[in-house]
Coordinates of C-alpha atoms in Angstrom, one line a residue:
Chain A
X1 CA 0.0 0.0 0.0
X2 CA 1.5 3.2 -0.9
X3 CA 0.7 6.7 0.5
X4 CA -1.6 8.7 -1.2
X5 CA 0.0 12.5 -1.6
X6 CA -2.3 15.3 -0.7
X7 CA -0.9 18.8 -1.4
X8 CA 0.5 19.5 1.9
X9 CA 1.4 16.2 2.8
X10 CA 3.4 15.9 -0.9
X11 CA 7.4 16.7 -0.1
X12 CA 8.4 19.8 -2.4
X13 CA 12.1 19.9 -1.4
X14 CA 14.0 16.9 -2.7
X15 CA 11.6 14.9 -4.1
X16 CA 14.3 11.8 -4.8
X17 CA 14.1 11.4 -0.8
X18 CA 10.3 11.1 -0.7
X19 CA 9.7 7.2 -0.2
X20 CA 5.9 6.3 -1.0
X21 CA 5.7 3.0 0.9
X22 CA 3.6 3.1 4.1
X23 CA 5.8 0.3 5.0
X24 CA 8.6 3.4 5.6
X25 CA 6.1 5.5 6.9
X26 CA 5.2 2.7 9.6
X27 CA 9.3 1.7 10.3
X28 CA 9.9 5.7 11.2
X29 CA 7.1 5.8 13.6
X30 CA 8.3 2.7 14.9
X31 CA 11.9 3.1 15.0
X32 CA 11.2 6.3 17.6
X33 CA 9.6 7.3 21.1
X34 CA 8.7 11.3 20.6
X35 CA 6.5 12.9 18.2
X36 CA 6.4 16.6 18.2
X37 CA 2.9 17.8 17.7
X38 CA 1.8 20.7 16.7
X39 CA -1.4 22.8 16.9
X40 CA -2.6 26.2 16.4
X41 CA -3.5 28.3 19.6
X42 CA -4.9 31.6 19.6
X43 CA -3.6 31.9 15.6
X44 CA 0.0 30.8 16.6
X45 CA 1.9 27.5 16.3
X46 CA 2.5 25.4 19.5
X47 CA 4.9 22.4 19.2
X48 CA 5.5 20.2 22.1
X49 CA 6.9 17.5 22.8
X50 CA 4.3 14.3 22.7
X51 CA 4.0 10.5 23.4
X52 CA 2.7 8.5 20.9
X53 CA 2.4 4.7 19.9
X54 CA 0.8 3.4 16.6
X55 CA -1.6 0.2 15.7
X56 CA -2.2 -0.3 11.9
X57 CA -2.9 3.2 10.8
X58 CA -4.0 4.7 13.9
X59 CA -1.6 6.6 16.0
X60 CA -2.3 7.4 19.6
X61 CA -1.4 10.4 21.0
X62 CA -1.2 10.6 24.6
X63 CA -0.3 12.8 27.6
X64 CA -2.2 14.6 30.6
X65 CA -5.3 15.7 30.6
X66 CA -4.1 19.2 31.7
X67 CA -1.6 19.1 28.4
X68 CA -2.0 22.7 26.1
X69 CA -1.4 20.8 23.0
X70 CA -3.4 17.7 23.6
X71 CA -6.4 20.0 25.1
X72 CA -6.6 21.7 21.7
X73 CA -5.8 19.0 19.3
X74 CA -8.9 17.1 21.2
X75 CA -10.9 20.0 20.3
X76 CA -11.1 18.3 16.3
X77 CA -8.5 21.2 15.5
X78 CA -6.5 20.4 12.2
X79 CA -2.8 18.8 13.9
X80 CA 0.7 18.3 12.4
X81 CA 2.8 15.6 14.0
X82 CA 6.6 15.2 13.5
X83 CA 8.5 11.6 14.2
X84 CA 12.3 12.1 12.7
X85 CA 15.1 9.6 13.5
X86 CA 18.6 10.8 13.3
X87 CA 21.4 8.7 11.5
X88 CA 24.4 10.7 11.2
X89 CA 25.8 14.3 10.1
X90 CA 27.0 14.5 6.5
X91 CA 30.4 16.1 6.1
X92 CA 30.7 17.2 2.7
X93 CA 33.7 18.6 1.2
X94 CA 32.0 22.0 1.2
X95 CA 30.4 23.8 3.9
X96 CA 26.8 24.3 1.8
X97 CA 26.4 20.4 1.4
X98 CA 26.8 19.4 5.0
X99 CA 23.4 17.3 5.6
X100 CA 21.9 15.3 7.9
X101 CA 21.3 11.2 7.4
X102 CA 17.7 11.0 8.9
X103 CA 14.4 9.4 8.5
X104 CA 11.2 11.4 9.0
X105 CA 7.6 11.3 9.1
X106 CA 5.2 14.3 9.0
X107 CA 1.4 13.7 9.5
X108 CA -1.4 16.0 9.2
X109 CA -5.0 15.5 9.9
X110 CA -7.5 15.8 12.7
X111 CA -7.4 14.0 16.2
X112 CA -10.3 12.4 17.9
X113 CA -10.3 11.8 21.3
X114 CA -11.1 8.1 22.7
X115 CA -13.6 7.9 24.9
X116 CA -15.1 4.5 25.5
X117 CA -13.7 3.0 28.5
X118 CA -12.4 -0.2 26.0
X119 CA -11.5 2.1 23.2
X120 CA -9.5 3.6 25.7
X121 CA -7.8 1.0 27.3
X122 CA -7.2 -0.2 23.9
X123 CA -4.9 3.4 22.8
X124 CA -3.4 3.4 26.5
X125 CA -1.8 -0.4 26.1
X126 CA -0.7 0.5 22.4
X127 CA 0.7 3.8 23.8
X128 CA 2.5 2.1 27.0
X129 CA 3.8 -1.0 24.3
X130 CA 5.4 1.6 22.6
X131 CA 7.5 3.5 25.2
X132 CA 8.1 0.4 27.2
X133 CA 7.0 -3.0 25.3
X134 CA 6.4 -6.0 27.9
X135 CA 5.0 -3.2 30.8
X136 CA 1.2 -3.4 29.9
X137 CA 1.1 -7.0 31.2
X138 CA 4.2 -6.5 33.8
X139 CA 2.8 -3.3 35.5
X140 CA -0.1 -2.9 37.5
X141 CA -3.0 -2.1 35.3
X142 CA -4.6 1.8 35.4
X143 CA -7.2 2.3 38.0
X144 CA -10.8 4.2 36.3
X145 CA -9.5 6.7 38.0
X146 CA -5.9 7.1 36.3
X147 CA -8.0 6.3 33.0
X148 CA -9.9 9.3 33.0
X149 CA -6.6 11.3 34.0
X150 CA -5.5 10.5 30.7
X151 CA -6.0 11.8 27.6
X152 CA -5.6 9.5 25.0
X153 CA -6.3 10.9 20.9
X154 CA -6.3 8.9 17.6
X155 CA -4.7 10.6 14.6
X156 CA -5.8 8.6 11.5
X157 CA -2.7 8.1 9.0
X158 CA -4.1 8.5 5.9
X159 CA -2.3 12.1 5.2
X160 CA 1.5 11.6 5.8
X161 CA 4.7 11.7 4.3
X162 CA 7.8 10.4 5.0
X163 CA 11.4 12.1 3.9
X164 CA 15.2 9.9 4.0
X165 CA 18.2 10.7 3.5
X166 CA 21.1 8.2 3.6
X167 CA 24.7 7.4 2.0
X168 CA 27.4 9.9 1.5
X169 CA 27.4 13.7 1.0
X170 CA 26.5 15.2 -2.3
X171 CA 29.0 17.2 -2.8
X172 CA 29.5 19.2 -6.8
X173 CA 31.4 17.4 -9.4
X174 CA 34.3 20.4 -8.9
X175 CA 34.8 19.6 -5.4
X176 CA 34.8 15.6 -5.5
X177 CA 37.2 15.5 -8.0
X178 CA 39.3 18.4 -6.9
X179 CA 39.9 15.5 -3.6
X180 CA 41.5 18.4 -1.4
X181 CA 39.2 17.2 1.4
X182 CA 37.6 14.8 3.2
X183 CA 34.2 13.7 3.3
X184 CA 31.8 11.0 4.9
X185 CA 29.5 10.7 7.5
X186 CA 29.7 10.5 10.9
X187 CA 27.1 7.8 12.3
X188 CA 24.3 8.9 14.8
X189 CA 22.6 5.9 17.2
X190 CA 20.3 5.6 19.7
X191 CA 22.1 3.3 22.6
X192 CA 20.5 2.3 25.5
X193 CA 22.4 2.4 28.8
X194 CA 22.6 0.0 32.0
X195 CA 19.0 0.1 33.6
X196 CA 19.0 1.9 36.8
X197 CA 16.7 0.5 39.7
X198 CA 14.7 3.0 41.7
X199 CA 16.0 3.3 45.0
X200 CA 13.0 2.7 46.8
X201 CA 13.1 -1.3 45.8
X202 CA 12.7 -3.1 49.4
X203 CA 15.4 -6.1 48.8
X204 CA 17.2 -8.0 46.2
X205 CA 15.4 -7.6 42.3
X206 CA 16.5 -8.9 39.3
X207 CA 15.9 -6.4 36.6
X208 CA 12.8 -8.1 34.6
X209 CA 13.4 -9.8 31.1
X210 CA 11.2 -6.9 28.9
X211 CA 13.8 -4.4 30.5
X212 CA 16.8 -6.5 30.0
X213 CA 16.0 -7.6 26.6
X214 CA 15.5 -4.0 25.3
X215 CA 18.6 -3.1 26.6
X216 CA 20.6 -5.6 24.8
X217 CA 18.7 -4.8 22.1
X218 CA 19.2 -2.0 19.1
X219 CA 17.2 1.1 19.0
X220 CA 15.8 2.7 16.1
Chain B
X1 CA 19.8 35.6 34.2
X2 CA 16.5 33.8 34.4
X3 CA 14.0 33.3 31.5
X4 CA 11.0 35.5 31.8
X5 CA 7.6 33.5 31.5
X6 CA 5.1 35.3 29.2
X7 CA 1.3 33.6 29.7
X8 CA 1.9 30.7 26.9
X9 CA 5.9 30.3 27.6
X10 CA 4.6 29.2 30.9
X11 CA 4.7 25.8 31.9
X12 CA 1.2 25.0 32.6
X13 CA 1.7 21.1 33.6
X14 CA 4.7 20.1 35.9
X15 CA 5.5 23.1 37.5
X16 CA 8.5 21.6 39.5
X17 CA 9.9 20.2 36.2
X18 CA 9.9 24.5 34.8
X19 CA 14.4 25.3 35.0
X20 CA 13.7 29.0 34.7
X21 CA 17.5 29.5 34.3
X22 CA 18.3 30.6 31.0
X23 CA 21.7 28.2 31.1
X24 CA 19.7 25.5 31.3
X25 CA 17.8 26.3 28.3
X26 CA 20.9 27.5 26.5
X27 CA 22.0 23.8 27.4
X28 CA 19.1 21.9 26.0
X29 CA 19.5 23.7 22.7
X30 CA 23.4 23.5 22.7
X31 CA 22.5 19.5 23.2
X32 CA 20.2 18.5 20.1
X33 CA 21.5 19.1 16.7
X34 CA 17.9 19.2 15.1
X35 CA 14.6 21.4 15.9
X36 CA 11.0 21.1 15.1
X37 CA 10.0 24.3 14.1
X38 CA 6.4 25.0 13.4
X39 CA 4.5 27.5 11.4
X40 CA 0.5 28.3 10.9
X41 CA 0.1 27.4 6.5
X42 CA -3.8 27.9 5.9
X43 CA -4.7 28.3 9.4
X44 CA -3.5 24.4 9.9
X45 CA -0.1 24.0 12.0
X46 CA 3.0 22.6 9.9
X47 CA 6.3 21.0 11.9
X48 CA 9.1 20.0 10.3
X49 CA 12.5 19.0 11.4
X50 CA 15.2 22.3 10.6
X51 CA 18.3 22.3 11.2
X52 CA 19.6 25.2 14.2
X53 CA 22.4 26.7 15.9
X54 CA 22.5 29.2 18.7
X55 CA 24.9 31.7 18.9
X56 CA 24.2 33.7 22.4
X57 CA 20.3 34.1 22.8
X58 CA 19.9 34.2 18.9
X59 CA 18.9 30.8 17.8
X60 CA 19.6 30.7 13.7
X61 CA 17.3 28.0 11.5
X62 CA 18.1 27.0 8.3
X63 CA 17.2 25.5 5.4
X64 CA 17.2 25.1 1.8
X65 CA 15.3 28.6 0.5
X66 CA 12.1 26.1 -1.0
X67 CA 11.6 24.7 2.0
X68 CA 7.6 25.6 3.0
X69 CA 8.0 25.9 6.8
X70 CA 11.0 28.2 6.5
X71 CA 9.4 30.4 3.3
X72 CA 6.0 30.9 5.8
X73 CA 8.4 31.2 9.2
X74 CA 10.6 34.5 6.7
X75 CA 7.3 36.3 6.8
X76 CA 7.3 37.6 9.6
X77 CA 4.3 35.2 11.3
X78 CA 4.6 33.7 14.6
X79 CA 7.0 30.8 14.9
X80 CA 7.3 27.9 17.5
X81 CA 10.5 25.7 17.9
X82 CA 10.9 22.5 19.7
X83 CA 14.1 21.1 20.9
X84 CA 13.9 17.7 22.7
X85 CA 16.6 15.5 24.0
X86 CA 15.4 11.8 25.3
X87 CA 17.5 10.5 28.5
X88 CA 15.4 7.0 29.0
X89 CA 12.5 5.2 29.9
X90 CA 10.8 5.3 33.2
X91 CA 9.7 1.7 33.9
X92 CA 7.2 2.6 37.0
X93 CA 5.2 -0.2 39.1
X94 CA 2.3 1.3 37.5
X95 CA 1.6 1.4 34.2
X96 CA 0.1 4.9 34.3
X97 CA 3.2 6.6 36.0
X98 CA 5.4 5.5 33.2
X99 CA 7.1 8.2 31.8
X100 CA 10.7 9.5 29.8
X101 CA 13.2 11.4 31.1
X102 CA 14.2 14.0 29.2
X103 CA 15.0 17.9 28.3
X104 CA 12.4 19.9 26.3
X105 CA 12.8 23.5 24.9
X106 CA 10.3 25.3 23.6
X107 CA 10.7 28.9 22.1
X108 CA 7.9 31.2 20.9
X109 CA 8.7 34.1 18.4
X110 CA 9.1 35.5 15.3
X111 CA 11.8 34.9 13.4
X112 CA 13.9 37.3 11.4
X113 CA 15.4 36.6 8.2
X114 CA 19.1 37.1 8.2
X115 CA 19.9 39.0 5.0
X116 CA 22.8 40.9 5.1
X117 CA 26.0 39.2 3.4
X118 CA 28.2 39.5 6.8
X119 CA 25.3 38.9 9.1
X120 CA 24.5 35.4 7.1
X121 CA 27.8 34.6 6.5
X122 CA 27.8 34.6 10.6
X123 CA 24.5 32.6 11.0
X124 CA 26.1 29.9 8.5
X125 CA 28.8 29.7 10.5
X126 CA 26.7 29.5 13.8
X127 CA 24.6 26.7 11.9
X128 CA 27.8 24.8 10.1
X129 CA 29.6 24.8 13.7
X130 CA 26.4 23.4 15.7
X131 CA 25.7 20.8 13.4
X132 CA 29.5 19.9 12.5
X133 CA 32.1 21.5 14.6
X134 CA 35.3 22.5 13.1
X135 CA 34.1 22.2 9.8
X136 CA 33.4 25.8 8.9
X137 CA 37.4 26.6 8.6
X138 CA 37.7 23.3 6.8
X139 CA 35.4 22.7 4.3
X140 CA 35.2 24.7 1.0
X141 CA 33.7 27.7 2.0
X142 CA 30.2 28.7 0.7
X143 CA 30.1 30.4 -2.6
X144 CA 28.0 33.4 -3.4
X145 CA 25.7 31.4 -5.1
X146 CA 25.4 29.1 -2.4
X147 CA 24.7 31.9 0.0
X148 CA 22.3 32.9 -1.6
X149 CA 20.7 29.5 -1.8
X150 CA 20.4 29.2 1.5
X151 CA 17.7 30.8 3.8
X152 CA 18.9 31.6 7.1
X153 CA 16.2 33.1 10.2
X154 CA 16.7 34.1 13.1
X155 CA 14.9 34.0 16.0
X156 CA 15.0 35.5 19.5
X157 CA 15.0 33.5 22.9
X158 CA 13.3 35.9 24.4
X159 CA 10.3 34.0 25.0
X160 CA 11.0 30.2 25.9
X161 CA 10.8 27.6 28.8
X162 CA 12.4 24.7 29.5
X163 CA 11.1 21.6 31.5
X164 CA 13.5 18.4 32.9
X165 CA 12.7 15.2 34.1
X166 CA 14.9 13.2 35.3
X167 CA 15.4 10.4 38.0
X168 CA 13.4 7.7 38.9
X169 CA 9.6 6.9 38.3
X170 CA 6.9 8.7 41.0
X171 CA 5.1 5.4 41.3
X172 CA 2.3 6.5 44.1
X173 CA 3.2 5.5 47.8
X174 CA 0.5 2.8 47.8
X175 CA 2.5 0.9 44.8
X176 CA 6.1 1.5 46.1
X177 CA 5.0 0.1 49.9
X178 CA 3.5 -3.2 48.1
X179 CA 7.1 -3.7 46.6
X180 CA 5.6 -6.1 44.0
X181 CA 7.3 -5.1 40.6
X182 CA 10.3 -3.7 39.6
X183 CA 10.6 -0.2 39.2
X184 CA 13.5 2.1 37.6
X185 CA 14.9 3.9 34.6
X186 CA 16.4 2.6 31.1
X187 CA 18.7 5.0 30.0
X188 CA 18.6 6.2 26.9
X189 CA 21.8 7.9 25.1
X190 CA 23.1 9.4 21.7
X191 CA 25.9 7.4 20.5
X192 CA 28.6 8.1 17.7
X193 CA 30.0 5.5 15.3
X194 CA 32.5 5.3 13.3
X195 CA 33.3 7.6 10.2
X196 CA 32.3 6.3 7.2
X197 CA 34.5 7.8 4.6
X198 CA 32.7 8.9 1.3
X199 CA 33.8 6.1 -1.2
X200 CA 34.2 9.3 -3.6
X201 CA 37.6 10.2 -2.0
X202 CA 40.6 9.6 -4.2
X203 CA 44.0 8.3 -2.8
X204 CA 44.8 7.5 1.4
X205 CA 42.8 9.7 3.4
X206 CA 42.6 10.1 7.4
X207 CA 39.7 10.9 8.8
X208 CA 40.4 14.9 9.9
X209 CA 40.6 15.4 13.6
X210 CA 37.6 17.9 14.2
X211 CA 35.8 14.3 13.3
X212 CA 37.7 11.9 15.3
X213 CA 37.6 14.0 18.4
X214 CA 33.9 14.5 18.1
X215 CA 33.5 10.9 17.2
X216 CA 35.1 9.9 20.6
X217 CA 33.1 12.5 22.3
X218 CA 29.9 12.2 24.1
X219 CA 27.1 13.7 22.9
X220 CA 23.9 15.4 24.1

């Protein structure tokens, strides 16, 4: 299935990066835990940093109730949402084609809140599966209470785009073959680190096998 | 100095989380290499990722001079720039007090295009240094033509806030006295690798030492 171009959501700048498979669309909101999402309050942009989590084309959008951004975007505002994935800086042999290796993802549409208490539940274990996959069945579950704290939205897919750039700088014919300087790219990664237990753990724990798995395992 | 909170630079959730020094917000943006700057197109929000570099409490964007978000942002409308840097994954006892740890900057504005030949000369600099140190007085310098290919803005800190979380989950006393799960944080960190030199380049080459050194560097 490929995506389907609207005028905003078709890339104008360097078209040879646009890649039309939803299947990349999909792998850059996977490979990433942030989206920045953006809505328009009182006739000016506000862009702020958001959780997120995706099922088929549906991504959730998540945060506290009390949240400016999420507030308005559940208001059936238009929203623009953000998901990029650094790989590396691009040192070209001239300063004017230094780049950036990244993947990233812009969607546009309107958000709709989720409301039914098994709707909800639903976009709250998708959301939690995606910042920390194994804690919706480790964890103890969400009290009614805590579910109604929450503000959970679903942004519908159907409008996005999705921008890459990889390989090696592009740097003009003159330069390349003038070879008076170097070029490449330095790589970018995600890494995750040792996992630090909270310090209010009563006795001897083993660090659970969802947390030690992801840690052994690559990001992004 | 401390930043000065206008009504929507305020941090309206997570009051304790507000730094309201303006080092710490000079040192979320001086961390990321890449914003998300968003602009108002059609009365519908836009965010795209844009390269940045700061150069006191001037932040500089830039892009190529097609790119929409940066043609809209040069005329003169209200901007809004997000910088985010992700430290890890809070694994609470509870699923709802899961959470990241990181550092968010948010800066509202206008932004100013940067037209002058000496003035943009300095914000390429500013942006060539932030996203690849060193390689301003090494790389083939810009070109006229290039110069004026390039759109550079510049935006005020004026009005921005910055909001930090960090340490371990705030799982609620009732779960931390049952002392049933784990609990703690997954750290999460940016991570060079090693150059990759552009297959382009003719003859032995070592990789230049403004790259090794910030290949051995940490980062964010």
């Amino acid at each position: 299935m490929t995506l389907s171009p609207t005028p905003r959501s078709t890339i104008r700048r360097g078209r040879h990066h646009a890649a039309t498979e939803r299947a990349a669309l999909h792998a850059v909101l996977d490979a990433a835990l942030v989206c920045h999402l953006a809505v328009v309050v009182d006739g000016a942009p506000l862009v702020l940093p958001t959780g997120y989590g995706r099922d088929g084309d549906t991504l959730y959008l998540h945060g506290s109730t009390g949240a400016r951004s999420l507030r308005e975007a559940a208001t059936g505002v238009p929203v623009c949402v953000a998901v990029t994935v650094l790989d590396g800086v691009v040192y070209a042999r001239s300063a004017f084609d230094h780049s950036m290796n990244y993947r990233a993802a812009v969607v546009h549409g309107t958000a709709v809140p989720v409301t039914g208490p098994e709707a909800k539940l639903h976009g709250l274990r998708v959301l939690t599966e995606h910042l920390a996959p194994g804690s919706w069945d480790y964890a103890r579950p969400p009290t009614p209470k805590e579910v109604a704290a929450t503000s959970v939205l679903a942004l519908d897919l159907a409008e996005a785009s999705v921008k890459i750039r990889s390989g090696p700088p592009g740097d003009e014919d003159e330069d390349v073959a003038a070879n008076e300087r170097w070029a490449g790219v330095l790589p970018l990664r995600a890494a995750w680190g040792t996992p630090e237990p909270d310090p209010l753990l009563v006795g001897d724990w083993e660090v659970p096998p969802h947390v030690t798995a992801r840690s052994r395992a690559p990001l992004g």
